[in-house]
Short mmCIF file of C-alpha atoms in Angstrom, two decimals:
data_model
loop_
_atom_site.label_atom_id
_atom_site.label_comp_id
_atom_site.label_asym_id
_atom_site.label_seq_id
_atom_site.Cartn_x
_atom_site.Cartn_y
_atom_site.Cartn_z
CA UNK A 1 16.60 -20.47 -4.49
CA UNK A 2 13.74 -18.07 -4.60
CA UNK A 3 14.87 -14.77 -6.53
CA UNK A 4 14.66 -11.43 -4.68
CA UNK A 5 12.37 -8.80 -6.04
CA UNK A 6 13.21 -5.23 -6.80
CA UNK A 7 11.63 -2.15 -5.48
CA UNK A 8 11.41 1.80 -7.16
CA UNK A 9 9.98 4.14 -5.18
CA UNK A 10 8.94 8.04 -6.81
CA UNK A 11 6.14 10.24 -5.51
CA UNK A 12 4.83 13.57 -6.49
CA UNK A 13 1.53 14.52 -7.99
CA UNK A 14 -2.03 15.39 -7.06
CA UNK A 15 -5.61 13.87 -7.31
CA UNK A 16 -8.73 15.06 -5.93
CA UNK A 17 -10.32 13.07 -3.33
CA UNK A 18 -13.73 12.32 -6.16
CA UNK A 19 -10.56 10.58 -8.63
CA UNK A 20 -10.38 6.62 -8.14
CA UNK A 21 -7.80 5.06 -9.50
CA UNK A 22 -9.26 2.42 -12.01
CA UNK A 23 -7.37 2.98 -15.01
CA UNK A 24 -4.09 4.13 -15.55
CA UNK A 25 -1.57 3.76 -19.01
CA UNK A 26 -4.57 1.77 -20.34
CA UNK A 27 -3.93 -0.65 -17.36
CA UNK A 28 -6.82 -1.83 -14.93
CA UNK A 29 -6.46 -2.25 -11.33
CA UNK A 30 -5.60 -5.50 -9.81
CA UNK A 31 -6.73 -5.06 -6.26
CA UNK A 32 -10.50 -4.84 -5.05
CA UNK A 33 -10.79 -2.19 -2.33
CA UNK A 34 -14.39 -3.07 -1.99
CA UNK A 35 -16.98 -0.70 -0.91
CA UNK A 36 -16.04 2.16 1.32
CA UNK A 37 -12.39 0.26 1.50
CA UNK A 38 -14.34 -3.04 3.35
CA UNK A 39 -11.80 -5.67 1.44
CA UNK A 40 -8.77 -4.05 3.88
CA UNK A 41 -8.59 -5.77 7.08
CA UNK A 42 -7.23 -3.38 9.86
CA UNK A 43 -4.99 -3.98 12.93
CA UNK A 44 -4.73 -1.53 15.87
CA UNK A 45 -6.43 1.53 16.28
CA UNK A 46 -6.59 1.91 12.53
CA UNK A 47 -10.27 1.37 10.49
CA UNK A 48 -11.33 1.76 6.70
CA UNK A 49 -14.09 3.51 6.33
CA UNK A 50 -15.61 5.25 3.18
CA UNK A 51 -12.80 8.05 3.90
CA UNK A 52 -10.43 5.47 3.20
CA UNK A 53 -7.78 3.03 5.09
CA UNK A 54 -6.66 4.83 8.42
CA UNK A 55 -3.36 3.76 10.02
CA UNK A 56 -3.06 5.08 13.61
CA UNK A 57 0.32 4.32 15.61
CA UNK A 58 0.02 2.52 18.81
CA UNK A 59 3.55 1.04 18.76
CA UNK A 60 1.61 -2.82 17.41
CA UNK A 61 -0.09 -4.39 15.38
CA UNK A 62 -0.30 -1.28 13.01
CA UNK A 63 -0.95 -2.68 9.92
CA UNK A 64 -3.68 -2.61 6.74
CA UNK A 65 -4.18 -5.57 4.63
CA UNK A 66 -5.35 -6.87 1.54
CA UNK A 67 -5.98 -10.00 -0.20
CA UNK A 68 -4.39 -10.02 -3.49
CA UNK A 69 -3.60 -12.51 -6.76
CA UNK A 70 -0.35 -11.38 -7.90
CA UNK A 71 2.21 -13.47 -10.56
CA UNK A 72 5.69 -14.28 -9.27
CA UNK A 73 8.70 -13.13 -11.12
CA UNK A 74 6.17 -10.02 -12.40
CA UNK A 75 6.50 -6.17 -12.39
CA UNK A 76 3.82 -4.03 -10.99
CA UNK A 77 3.30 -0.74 -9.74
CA UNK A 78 1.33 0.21 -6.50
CA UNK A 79 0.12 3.82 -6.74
CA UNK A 80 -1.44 5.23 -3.68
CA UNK A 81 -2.96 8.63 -2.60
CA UNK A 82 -2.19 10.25 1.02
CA UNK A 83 -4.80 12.37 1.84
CA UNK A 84 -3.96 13.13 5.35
CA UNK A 85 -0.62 12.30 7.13
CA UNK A 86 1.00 13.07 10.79
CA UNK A 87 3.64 10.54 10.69
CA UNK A 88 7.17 11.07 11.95
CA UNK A 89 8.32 7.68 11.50
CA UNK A 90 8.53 4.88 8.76
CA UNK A 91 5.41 3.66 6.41
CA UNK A 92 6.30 0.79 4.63
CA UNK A 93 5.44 -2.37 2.45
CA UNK A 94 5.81 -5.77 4.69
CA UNK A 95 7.90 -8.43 2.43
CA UNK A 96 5.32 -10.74 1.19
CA UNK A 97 6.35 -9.60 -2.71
CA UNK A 98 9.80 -9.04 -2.73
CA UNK A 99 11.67 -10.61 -0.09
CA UNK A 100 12.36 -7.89 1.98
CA UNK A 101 10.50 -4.60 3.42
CA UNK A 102 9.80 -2.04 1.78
CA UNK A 103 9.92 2.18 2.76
CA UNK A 104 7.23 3.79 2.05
CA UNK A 105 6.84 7.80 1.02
CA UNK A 106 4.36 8.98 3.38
CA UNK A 107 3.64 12.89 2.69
CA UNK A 108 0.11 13.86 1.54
CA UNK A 109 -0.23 13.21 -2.53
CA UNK A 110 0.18 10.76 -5.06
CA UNK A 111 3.11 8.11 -5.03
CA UNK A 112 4.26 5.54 -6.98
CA UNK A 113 5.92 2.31 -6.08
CA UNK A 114 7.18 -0.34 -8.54
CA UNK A 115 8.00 -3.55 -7.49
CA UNK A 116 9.04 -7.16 -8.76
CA UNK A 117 7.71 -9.38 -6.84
CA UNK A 118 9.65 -12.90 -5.93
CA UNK A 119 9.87 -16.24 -7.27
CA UNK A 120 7.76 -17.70 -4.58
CA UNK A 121 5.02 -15.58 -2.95
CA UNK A 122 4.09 -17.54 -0.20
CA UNK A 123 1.28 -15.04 1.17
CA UNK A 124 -0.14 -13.31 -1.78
CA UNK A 125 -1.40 -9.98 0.48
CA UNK A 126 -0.32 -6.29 0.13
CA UNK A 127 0.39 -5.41 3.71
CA UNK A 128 1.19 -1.56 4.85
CA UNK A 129 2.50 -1.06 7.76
CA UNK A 130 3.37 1.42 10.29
CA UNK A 131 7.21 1.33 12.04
CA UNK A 132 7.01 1.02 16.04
CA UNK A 133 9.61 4.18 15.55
CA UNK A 134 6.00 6.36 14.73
CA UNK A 135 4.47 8.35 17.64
CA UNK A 136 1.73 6.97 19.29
CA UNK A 137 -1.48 8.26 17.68
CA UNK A 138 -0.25 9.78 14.59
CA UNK A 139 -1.54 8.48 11.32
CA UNK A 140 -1.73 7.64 7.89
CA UNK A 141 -4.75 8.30 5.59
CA UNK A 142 -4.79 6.12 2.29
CA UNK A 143 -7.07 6.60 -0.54
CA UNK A 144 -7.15 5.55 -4.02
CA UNK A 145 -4.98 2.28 -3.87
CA UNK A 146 -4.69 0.43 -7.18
CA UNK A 147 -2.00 -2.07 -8.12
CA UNK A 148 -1.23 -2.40 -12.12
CA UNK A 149 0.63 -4.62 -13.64
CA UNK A 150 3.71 -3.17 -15.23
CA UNK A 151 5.30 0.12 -14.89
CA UNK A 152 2.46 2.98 -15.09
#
């Protein structure tokens, strides 16, 4: 029986847009954003673009991936940036680490997410997504995503 993960959530904070996340608490960053964000693939009206990952809401298919490598039964923290944000609905984490989805905060700054991902990871991909409860054509604008392993 596979082990659920666990999931902290904090925000707060501020970064200018020039700051990239590489290092943090003497920790490197596990994910590859590739240039001007090309590693993410995109669904919907969304795009990633060297402004960052763009989630628009169209009510499907609203969703930003990303390859990733991650160790099961492991602690890591996703830190994120918002840069822009008209969402009135939910901006979450799909359940490919932990078992189960994921809320996301979603007001412009800096916010921190630690997770522990499962015993079996079955589709090692961090996948944000945006809940069909979001107005059509508001969005989401990501920059600075790392993932670190431990608590930073």
């Amino acid at each position: 029986m596979a082990q659920a993960g666990t999931v902290t959530v904090s925000g707060g904070g501020n970064v200018t847009p020039a700051k990239r996340l590489i290092m943090m608490g003497g920790k490197a960053n596990l994910i590859d954003n590739g240039i001007n964000y090309s590693n993410w693939d995109v669904g919907g009206s969304g795009y990633a673009d060297a402004n960052g990952v763009r989630l628009v809401a169209t009510g499907t298919g609203d969703y930003a991936a990303l390859n990733t490598n991650l160790k099961p039964l492991t602690k890591y923290t996703l830190v994120y940036r918002i840069a822009e944000s008209t969402i009135d609905g939910w901006f979450y984490m799909a359940d490919r680490y932990t078992g189960s989805d994921t809320r996301l905060p979603s007001t412009i700054g800096v916010h921190k997410v630690t997770f522990t991902t499962q015993e079996t990871i079955t589709d090692n991909q961090l996948r944000l997504y945006l809940a069909n409860n979001c107005t059509d054509n508001t969005y989401v604008l990501l920059t600075d995503l790392a993932i670190y392993e431990g608590v930073v």
